[in-house]
Amino acid sequence: MPTKPLDRLLFVQGGLCFFCKQPLPRDSASIEHLLAIAKGGANGDDNCVACCKTVNTLLGSMSIKQKFEVVLNQKGHFRCPNNTGHLPPKPIAPTAPTPIVVAPKPVVASPTLPKSAKPTPPKPTAASAPKKVDRFAMVVANLKTRGNSRPRTLKTLTTTVTALFPKGISKAEVAAIVRHLQATGKVKVEGEKVAYQL
Ligand SMILES: [Zn+2]
């Protein structure tokens, strides 16, 4: 246990000023008598705190009541006067790492070139439209070759068109082709019966 009163008080206070709770170097520290000796205060640890010299000077021989007032007026964020000596200059450090994190992003920007190449996918969609035309042309060509063996009903026509696409075709697509056959006048539907004009 430190024997000198100031060392003892600093040890008990964890090396911090009693009032502002900032790290308190021994050469900036002094002993404050809460109840001033001039007012009958004792010299023991019960009446003494280690604090910044500046606040000790300020409090001087104030009454306990006045000292309470000074402390309470700080509203829990007590800063000893002119205690810049042991203020940590930390705030500058955190800002530096962030630009380094931002820096890699421009590297990610190079993938934007492939992205600009992605607008090319419209080409496949443009190709899919010809596909439908191709399907329609395929159906017409197939019906032409059938001659008299063409499907006679709407139902068999649908089945025939579906069978032309062994890799799979949706009912909606088949229906669209049949509608298009009618729209182009190549097929005439009367009730369930189908007539051709290919
Ligand atoms: Zn202090």
Tab-separated table of N, CA and C in Angstrom, residues 16-142:
chain	number	residue	atom	x	y	z
A	16	LEU	N	-7.391	7.930	-11.481
A	16	LEU	CA	-8.235	8.947	-12.113
A	16	LEU	C	-8.517	10.092	-11.149
A	17	CYS	N	-8.732	11.270	-11.717
A	17	CYS	CA	-9.131	12.431	-10.933
A	17	CYS	C	-10.479	12.149	-10.267
A	18	PHE	N	-10.632	12.520	-9.017
A	18	PHE	CA	-11.871	12.255	-8.276
A	18	PHE	C	-13.075	12.918	-8.950
A	19	PHE	N	-12.851	14.079	-9.553
A	19	PHE	CA	-13.974	14.847	-10.106
A	19	PHE	C	-14.241	14.541	-11.587
A	20	CYS	N	-13.206	14.632	-12.422
A	20	CYS	CA	-13.453	14.511	-13.874
A	20	CYS	C	-13.218	13.105	-14.403
A	21	LYS	N	-12.683	12.213	-13.583
A	21	LYS	CA	-12.467	10.809	-13.966
A	21	LYS	C	-11.515	10.645	-15.152
A	22	GLN	N	-10.663	11.650	-15.361
A	22	GLN	CA	-9.635	11.541	-16.396
A	22	GLN	C	-8.361	10.979	-15.772
A	23	PRO	N	-7.559	10.252	-16.570
A	23	PRO	CA	-6.268	9.768	-16.054
A	23	PRO	C	-5.472	10.937	-15.480
A	24	LEU	N	-4.992	10.708	-14.276
A	24	LEU	CA	-4.365	11.823	-13.560
A	24	LEU	C	-2.899	11.517	-13.242
A	25	PRO	N	-1.963	12.102	-14.038
A	25	PRO	CA	-0.544	11.932	-13.731
A	25	PRO	C	-0.244	12.529	-12.347
A	26	ARG	N	0.702	11.901	-11.682
A	26	ARG	CA	0.966	12.329	-10.301
A	26	ARG	C	1.367	13.800	-10.227
A	27	ASP	N	2.132	14.274	-11.265
A	27	ASP	CA	2.603	15.665	-11.190
A	27	ASP	C	1.485	16.665	-11.495
A	28	SER	N	0.319	16.180	-11.963
A	28	SER	CA	-0.822	17.079	-12.174
A	28	SER	C	-1.825	16.966	-11.035
A	29	ALA	N	-1.507	16.074	-10.088
A	29	ALA	CA	-2.471	15.771	-9.030
A	29	ALA	C	-2.170	16.558	-7.761
A	30	SER	N	-3.230	16.840	-7.019
A	30	SER	CA	-3.038	17.418	-5.692
A	30	SER	C	-4.162	16.923	-4.789
A	31	ILE	N	-3.977	17.103	-3.520
A	31	ILE	CA	-4.963	16.609	-2.562
A	31	ILE	C	-5.963	17.713	-2.254
A	32	GLU	N	-7.230	17.375	-2.426
A	32	GLU	CA	-8.305	18.308	-2.100
A	32	GLU	C	-8.952	17.864	-0.801
A	33	HIS	N	-9.023	18.781	0.134
A	33	HIS	CA	-9.741	18.499	1.382
A	33	HIS	C	-11.193	18.904	1.174
A	34	LEU	N	-12.069	17.935	1.191
A	34	LEU	CA	-13.487	18.227	0.912
A	34	LEU	C	-14.019	19.261	1.904
A	35	LEU	N	-13.800	19.002	3.167
A	35	LEU	CA	-14.082	20.043	4.159
A	35	LEU	C	-12.745	20.704	4.487
A	36	ALA	N	-12.610	21.971	4.042
A	36	ALA	CA	-11.324	22.660	4.144
A	36	ALA	C	-10.777	22.636	5.582
A	37	ILE	N	-9.454	22.498	5.630
A	37	ILE	CA	-8.819	22.489	6.953
A	37	ILE	C	-9.156	23.760	7.712
A	38	ALA	N	-9.228	24.886	6.925
A	38	ALA	CA	-9.551	26.172	7.547
A	38	ALA	C	-10.926	26.141	8.204
A	39	LYS	N	-11.798	25.215	7.714
A	39	LYS	CA	-13.155	25.128	8.283
A	39	LYS	C	-13.252	23.943	9.249
A	40	GLY	N	-12.105	23.451	9.634
A	40	GLY	CA	-12.099	22.394	10.642
A	40	GLY	C	-12.015	21.006	10.065
A	41	GLY	N	-11.712	20.893	8.730
A	41	GLY	CA	-11.654	19.576	8.100
A	41	GLY	C	-10.447	18.786	8.579
A	42	ALA	N	-10.613	17.428	8.572
A	42	ALA	CA	-9.537	16.560	9.019
A	42	ALA	C	-8.557	16.334	7.869
A	43	ASN	N	-7.399	15.794	8.193
A	43	ASN	CA	-6.355	15.526	7.213
A	43	ASN	C	-6.346	14.067	6.754
A	44	GLY	N	-7.303	13.292	7.223
A	44	GLY	CA	-7.329	11.861	6.901
A	44	GLY	C	-7.930	11.583	5.525
A	45	ASP	N	-7.806	10.328	5.086
A	45	ASP	CA	-8.301	9.926	3.758
A	45	ASP	C	-9.813	10.120	3.609
A	46	ASP	N	-10.546	10.053	4.713
A	46	ASP	CA	-11.998	10.215	4.633
A	46	ASP	C	-12.392	11.595	4.122
A	47	ASN	N	-11.517	12.580	4.342
A	47	ASN	CA	-11.839	13.957	3.970
A	47	ASN	C	-11.042	14.405	2.745
A	48	CYS	N	-10.226	13.491	2.203
A	48	CYS	CA	-9.319	13.900	1.128
A	48	CYS	C	-9.583	13.136	-0.164
A	49	VAL	N	-9.395	13.825	-1.287
A	49	VAL	CA	-9.450	13.180	-2.600
A	49	VAL	C	-8.260	13.664	-3.420
A	50	ALA	N	-7.839	12.823	-4.376
A	50	ALA	CA	-6.821	13.262	-5.330
A	50	ALA	C	-7.547	13.810	-6.548
A	51	CYS	N	-7.113	14.993	-7.000
A	51	CYS	CA	-7.796	15.588	-8.146
A	51	CYS	C	-6.826	16.474	-8.914
A	52	CYS	N	-7.282	16.943	-10.072
A	52	CYS	CA	-6.478	17.860	-10.872
A	52	CYS	C	-6.158	19.098	-10.027
A	53	LYS	N	-4.917	19.581	-10.181
A	53	LYS	CA	-4.518	20.774	-9.431
A	53	LYS	C	-5.450	21.948	-9.724
A	54	THR	N	-5.902	21.994	-11.005
A	54	THR	CA	-6.719	23.135	-11.406
A	54	THR	C	-8.025	23.204	-10.643
A	55	VAL	N	-8.676	22.037	-10.438
A	55	VAL	CA	-9.959	22.074	-9.734
A	55	VAL	C	-9.732	22.294	-8.244
A	56	ASN	N	-8.605	21.797	-7.778
A	56	ASN	CA	-8.277	22.024	-6.373
A	56	ASN	C	-8.136	23.519	-6.110
A	57	THR	N	-7.473	24.212	-7.067
A	57	THR	CA	-7.303	25.651	-6.932
A	57	THR	C	-8.661	26.357	-6.963
A	58	LEU	N	-9.526	25.872	-7.879
A	58	LEU	CA	-10.846	26.479	-8.026
A	58	LEU	C	-11.674	26.326	-6.762
A	59	LEU	N	-11.690	25.088	-6.225
A	59	LEU	CA	-12.539	24.829	-5.063
A	59	LEU	C	-12.002	25.554	-3.820
A	60	GLY	N	-10.648	25.600	-3.801
A	60	GLY	CA	-10.004	26.347	-2.719
A	60	GLY	C	-10.622	26.089	-1.366
A	61	SER	N	-11.108	27.141	-0.755
A	61	SER	CA	-11.693	26.990	0.578
A	61	SER	C	-13.202	27.178	0.551
A	62	MET	N	-13.782	26.744	-0.588
A	62	MET	CA	-15.252	26.787	-0.666
A	62	MET	C	-15.853	25.912	0.417
A	63	SER	N	-17.087	26.255	0.770
A	63	SER	CA	-17.805	25.402	1.715
A	63	SER	C	-18.243	24.128	1.004
A	64	ILE	N	-18.549	23.117	1.779
A	64	ILE	CA	-19.031	21.856	1.196
A	64	ILE	C	-20.229	22.124	0.296
A	65	LYS	N	-21.110	23.000	0.748
A	65	LYS	CA	-22.307	23.320	-0.022
A	65	LYS	C	-21.939	23.881	-1.395
A	66	GLN	N	-20.999	24.807	-1.404
A	66	GLN	CA	-20.561	25.409	-2.678
A	66	GLN	C	-19.921	24.359	-3.588
A	67	LYS	N	-19.122	23.470	-3.002
A	67	LYS	CA	-18.468	22.427	-3.798
A	67	LYS	C	-19.501	21.493	-4.421
A	68	PHE	N	-20.512	21.148	-3.632
A	68	PHE	CA	-21.619	20.339	-4.178
A	68	PHE	C	-22.238	21.041	-5.381
A	69	GLU	N	-22.429	22.327	-5.224
A	69	GLU	CA	-23.068	23.106	-6.282
A	69	GLU	C	-22.225	23.065	-7.559
A	70	VAL	N	-20.909	23.256	-7.404
A	70	VAL	CA	-20.007	23.219	-8.567
A	70	VAL	C	-20.105	21.865	-9.268
A	71	VAL	N	-20.063	20.802	-8.466
A	71	VAL	CA	-20.103	19.451	-9.046
A	71	VAL	C	-21.438	19.200	-9.732
A	72	LEU	N	-22.531	19.556	-9.058
A	72	LEU	CA	-23.864	19.288	-9.608
A	72	LEU	C	-24.123	20.115	-10.867
A	73	ASN	N	-23.559	21.314	-10.927
A	73	ASN	CA	-23.753	22.152	-12.107
A	73	ASN	C	-23.127	21.548	-13.365
A	74	GLN	N	-22.181	20.619	-13.174
A	74	GLN	CA	-21.560	19.962	-14.330
A	74	GLN	C	-22.466	18.879	-14.907
A	75	LYS	N	-23.541	18.569	-14.230
A	75	LYS	CA	-24.570	17.618	-14.704
A	75	LYS	C	-23.966	16.278	-15.143
A	76	GLY	N	-23.076	15.775	-14.347
A	76	GLY	CA	-22.553	14.432	-14.601
A	76	GLY	C	-21.432	14.358	-15.619
A	77	HIS	N	-21.060	15.489	-16.198
A	77	HIS	CA	-19.958	15.478	-17.178
A	77	HIS	C	-18.856	16.419	-16.700
A	78	PHE	N	-18.383	16.135	-15.503
A	78	PHE	CA	-17.443	17.055	-14.876
A	78	PHE	C	-16.125	17.132	-15.637
A	79	ARG	N	-15.737	18.343	-15.986
A	79	ARG	CA	-14.420	18.570	-16.592
A	79	ARG	C	-13.679	19.591	-15.756
A	80	CYS	N	-12.529	19.173	-15.286
A	80	CYS	CA	-11.748	20.088	-14.478
A	80	CYS	C	-11.298	21.266	-15.348
A	81	PRO	N	-11.235	22.479	-14.777
A	81	PRO	CA	-10.827	23.635	-15.571
A	81	PRO	C	-9.399	23.488	-16.075
A	82	ASN	N	-9.188	23.850	-17.342
A	82	ASN	CA	-7.857	23.825	-17.954
A	82	ASN	C	-7.168	22.477	-17.815
A	83	ASN	N	-7.937	21.402	-17.893
A	83	ASN	CA	-7.311	20.089	-17.717
A	83	ASN	C	-6.934	19.457	-19.056
A	84	THR	N	-6.696	20.297	-20.069
A	84	THR	CA	-6.327	19.797	-21.390
A	84	THR	C	-5.063	18.947	-21.336
A	85	GLY	N	-4.284	19.113	-20.247
A	85	GLY	CA	-3.014	18.396	-20.122
A	85	GLY	C	-3.171	16.903	-20.261
A	86	HIS	N	-4.261	16.331	-19.718
A	86	HIS	CA	-4.415	14.878	-19.823
A	86	HIS	C	-5.698	14.491	-20.560
A	87	LEU	N	-6.066	15.291	-21.553
A	87	LEU	CA	-7.183	14.873	-22.406
A	87	LEU	C	-6.642	13.967	-23.506
A	88	PRO	N	-7.211	12.815	-23.698
A	88	PRO	CA	-6.707	11.904	-24.738
A	88	PRO	C	-6.982	12.460	-26.139
A	89	PRO	N	-5.964	12.506	-27.001
A	89	PRO	CA	-6.171	13.011	-28.371
A	89	PRO	C	-6.679	11.910	-29.303
A	90	LYS	N	-7.591	11.064	-28.811
A	90	LYS	CA	-8.039	9.894	-29.574
A	90	LYS	C	-8.930	10.223	-30.779
A	91	PRO	N	-9.849	11.211	-30.676
A	91	PRO	CA	-10.869	11.367	-31.737
A	91	PRO	C	-10.340	11.377	-33.167
A	92	ILE	N	-9.073	11.743	-33.368
A	92	ILE	CA	-8.559	11.850	-34.742
A	92	ILE	C	-8.344	10.466	-35.359
A	93	ALA	N	-7.974	9.511	-34.515
A	93	ALA	CA	-7.595	8.192	-35.014
A	93	ALA	C	-8.713	7.455	-35.766
A	94	PRO	N	-9.957	7.387	-35.236
A	94	PRO	CA	-10.977	6.536	-35.884
A	94	PRO	C	-11.276	6.923	-37.329
A	95	THR	N	-11.113	8.196	-37.696
A	95	THR	CA	-11.503	8.622	-39.044
A	95	THR	C	-10.573	8.056	-40.118
A	96	ALA	N	-9.309	7.805	-39.736
A	96	ALA	CA	-8.330	7.356	-40.738
A	96	ALA	C	-8.674	6.005	-41.389
A	97	PRO	N	-9.067	4.975	-40.611
A	97	PRO	CA	-9.302	3.664	-41.231
A	97	PRO	C	-10.415	3.661	-42.271
A	98	THR	N	-11.441	4.526	-42.119
A	98	THR	CA	-12.596	4.467	-43.018
A	98	THR	C	-12.232	4.704	-44.479
A	99	PRO	N	-11.385	5.717	-44.826
A	99	PRO	CA	-11.025	5.879	-46.245
A	99	PRO	C	-10.391	4.634	-46.849
A	100	ILE	N	-9.651	3.875	-46.001
A	100	ILE	CA	-9.008	2.661	-46.504
A	100	ILE	C	-10.071	1.641	-46.910
A	101	VAL	N	-11.177	1.607	-46.157
A	101	VAL	CA	-12.264	0.674	-46.484
A	101	VAL	C	-12.946	1.100	-47.778
A	102	VAL	N	-13.048	2.424	-47.970
A	102	VAL	CA	-13.715	2.932	-49.182
A	102	VAL	C	-12.865	2.644	-50.418
A	103	ALA	N	-11.530	2.647	-50.214
A	103	ALA	CA	-10.625	2.501	-51.354
A	103	ALA	C	-10.870	1.236	-52.190
A	104	PRO	N	-11.080	0.061	-51.542
A	104	PRO	CA	-11.285	-1.157	-52.348
A	104	PRO	C	-12.481	-1.078	-53.294
A	105	LYS	N	-13.473	-0.224	-52.973
A	105	LYS	CA	-14.698	-0.188	-53.779
A	105	LYS	C	-14.430	0.138	-55.250
A	106	PRO	N	-13.536	1.148	-55.533
A	106	PRO	CA	-13.211	1.394	-56.945
A	106	PRO	C	-12.743	0.153	-57.694
A	107	VAL	N	-12.077	-0.765	-56.948
A	107	VAL	CA	-11.640	-2.012	-57.581
A	107	VAL	C	-12.856	-2.831	-58.007
A	108	VAL	N	-13.919	-2.768	-57.164
A	108	VAL	CA	-15.150	-3.476	-57.498
A	108	VAL	C	-15.802	-2.845	-58.732
A	109	ALA	N	-15.417	-1.564	-58.991
A	109	ALA	CA	-16.040	-0.851	-60.104
A	109	ALA	C	-15.700	-1.490	-61.455
A	110	SER	N	-14.580	-2.207	-61.511
A	110	SER	CA	-14.216	-2.843	-62.779
A	110	SER	C	-15.257	-3.873	-63.244
A	111	PRO	N	-15.876	-4.641	-62.271
A	111	PRO	CA	-16.976	-5.516	-62.694
A	111	PRO	C	-18.121	-4.781	-63.389
A	112	THR	N	-18.180	-3.437	-63.255
A	112	THR	CA	-19.255	-2.696	-63.932
A	112	THR	C	-19.111	-2.802	-65.450
A	113	LEU	N	-17.872	-3.043	-65.912
A	113	LEU	CA	-17.687	-3.220	-67.351
A	113	LEU	C	-18.407	-4.464	-67.856
A	114	PRO	N	-18.220	-5.621	-67.155
A	114	PRO	CA	-19.057	-6.781	-67.501
A	114	PRO	C	-20.543	-6.466	-67.393
A	115	LYS	N	-20.905	-5.605	-66.357
A	115	LYS	CA	-22.312	-5.255	-66.194
A	115	LYS	C	-22.828	-4.549	-67.448
A	116	SER	N	-21.979	-3.633	-67.976
A	116	SER	CA	-22.410	-2.916	-69.176
A	116	SER	C	-22.546	-3.884	-70.352
A	117	ALA	N	-21.802	-5.005	-70.233
A	117	ALA	CA	-21.933	-6.031	-71.271
A	117	ALA	C	-23.216	-6.827	-71.096
A	118	LYS	N	-23.724	-6.822	-69.825
A	118	LYS	CA	-24.950	-7.573	-69.554
A	118	LYS	C	-26.153	-7.081	-70.365
A	119	PRO	N	-26.275	-5.758	-70.622
A	119	PRO	CA	-27.370	-5.311	-71.496
A	119	PRO	C	-27.496	-6.085	-72.789
A	120	THR	N	-26.467	-6.865	-73.139
A	120	THR	CA	-26.558	-7.705	-74.344
A	120	THR	C	-27.620	-8.799	-74.257
A	121	PRO	N	-27.927	-9.329	-72.993
A	121	PRO	CA	-28.998	-10.318	-72.895
A	121	PRO	C	-30.254	-10.006	-73.700
A	122	PRO	N	-30.635	-8.713	-73.926
A	122	PRO	CA	-31.746	-8.457	-74.856
A	122	PRO	C	-31.645	-9.239	-76.152
A	123	LYS	N	-30.422	-9.525	-76.591
A	123	LYS	CA	-30.259	-10.295	-77.830
A	123	LYS	C	-30.924	-11.666	-77.746
A	124	PRO	N	-30.652	-12.436	-76.623
A	124	PRO	CA	-31.365	-13.707	-76.470
A	124	PRO	C	-32.878	-13.544	-76.539
A	125	THR	N	-33.407	-12.463	-75.899
A	125	THR	CA	-34.854	-12.249	-75.928
A	125	THR	C	-35.310	-11.952	-77.353
A	126	ALA	N	-34.470	-11.192	-78.071
A	126	ALA	CA	-34.797	-10.911	-79.464
A	126	ALA	C	-34.773	-12.207	-80.273
A	127	ALA	N	-33.878	-13.120	-79.837
A	127	ALA	CA	-33.777	-14.403	-80.528
A	127	ALA	C	-34.970	-15.291	-80.203
A	128	SER	N	-35.523	-15.117	-78.959
A	128	SER	CA	-36.650	-15.950	-78.572
A	128	SER	C	-37.895	-15.585	-79.377
A	129	ALA	N	-37.996	-14.320	-79.783
A	129	ALA	CA	-39.136	-13.908	-80.608
A	129	ALA	C	-39.105	-14.609	-81.972
A	130	PRO	N	-37.954	-14.607	-82.654
A	130	PRO	CA	-37.836	-15.381	-83.890
A	130	PRO	C	-38.180	-16.844	-83.697
A	131	LYS	N	-37.829	-17.369	-82.494
A	131	LYS	CA	-38.122	-18.775	-82.201
A	131	LYS	C	-39.614	-19.052	-82.365
A	132	LYS	N	-40.437	-18.114	-81.787
A	132	LYS	CA	-41.887	-18.305	-81.884
A	132	LYS	C	-42.315	-18.274	-83.351
A	133	VAL	N	-41.715	-17.371	-84.091
A	133	VAL	CA	-42.022	-17.293	-85.522
A	133	VAL	C	-41.600	-18.591	-86.201
A	134	ASP	N	-40.405	-19.070	-85.763
A	134	ASP	CA	-39.915	-20.326	-86.331
A	134	ASP	C	-40.882	-21.463	-86.045
A	135	ARG	N	-41.393	-21.459	-84.796
A	135	ARG	CA	-42.336	-22.521	-84.419
A	135	ARG	C	-43.568	-22.454	-85.314
A	136	PHE	N	-44.045	-21.225	-85.470
A	136	PHE	CA	-45.241	-21.046	-86.297
A	136	PHE	C	-44.957	-21.525	-87.731
A	137	ALA	N	-43.781	-21.087	-88.240
A	137	ALA	CA	-43.407	-21.494	-89.609
A	137	ALA	C	-43.281	-23.006	-89.695
A	138	MET	N	-42.752	-23.594	-88.610
A	138	MET	CA	-42.594	-25.050	-88.579
A	138	MET	C	-43.938	-25.747	-88.652
A	139	VAL	N	-44.894	-25.215	-87.878
A	139	VAL	CA	-46.240	-25.811	-87.856
A	139	VAL	C	-46.875	-25.715	-89.244
A	140	VAL	N	-46.759	-24.520	-89.847
A	140	VAL	CA	-47.350	-24.315	-91.172
A	140	VAL	C	-46.712	-25.274	-92.183
A	141	ALA	N	-45.382	-25.358	-92.130
A	141	ALA	CA	-44.659	-26.225	-93.065
A	141	ALA	C	-45.075	-27.670	-92.870
A	142	ASN	N	-45.225	-28.079	-91.604
A	142	ASN	CA	-45.602	-29.461	-91.317
A	142	ASN	C	-47.007	-29.758	-91.806
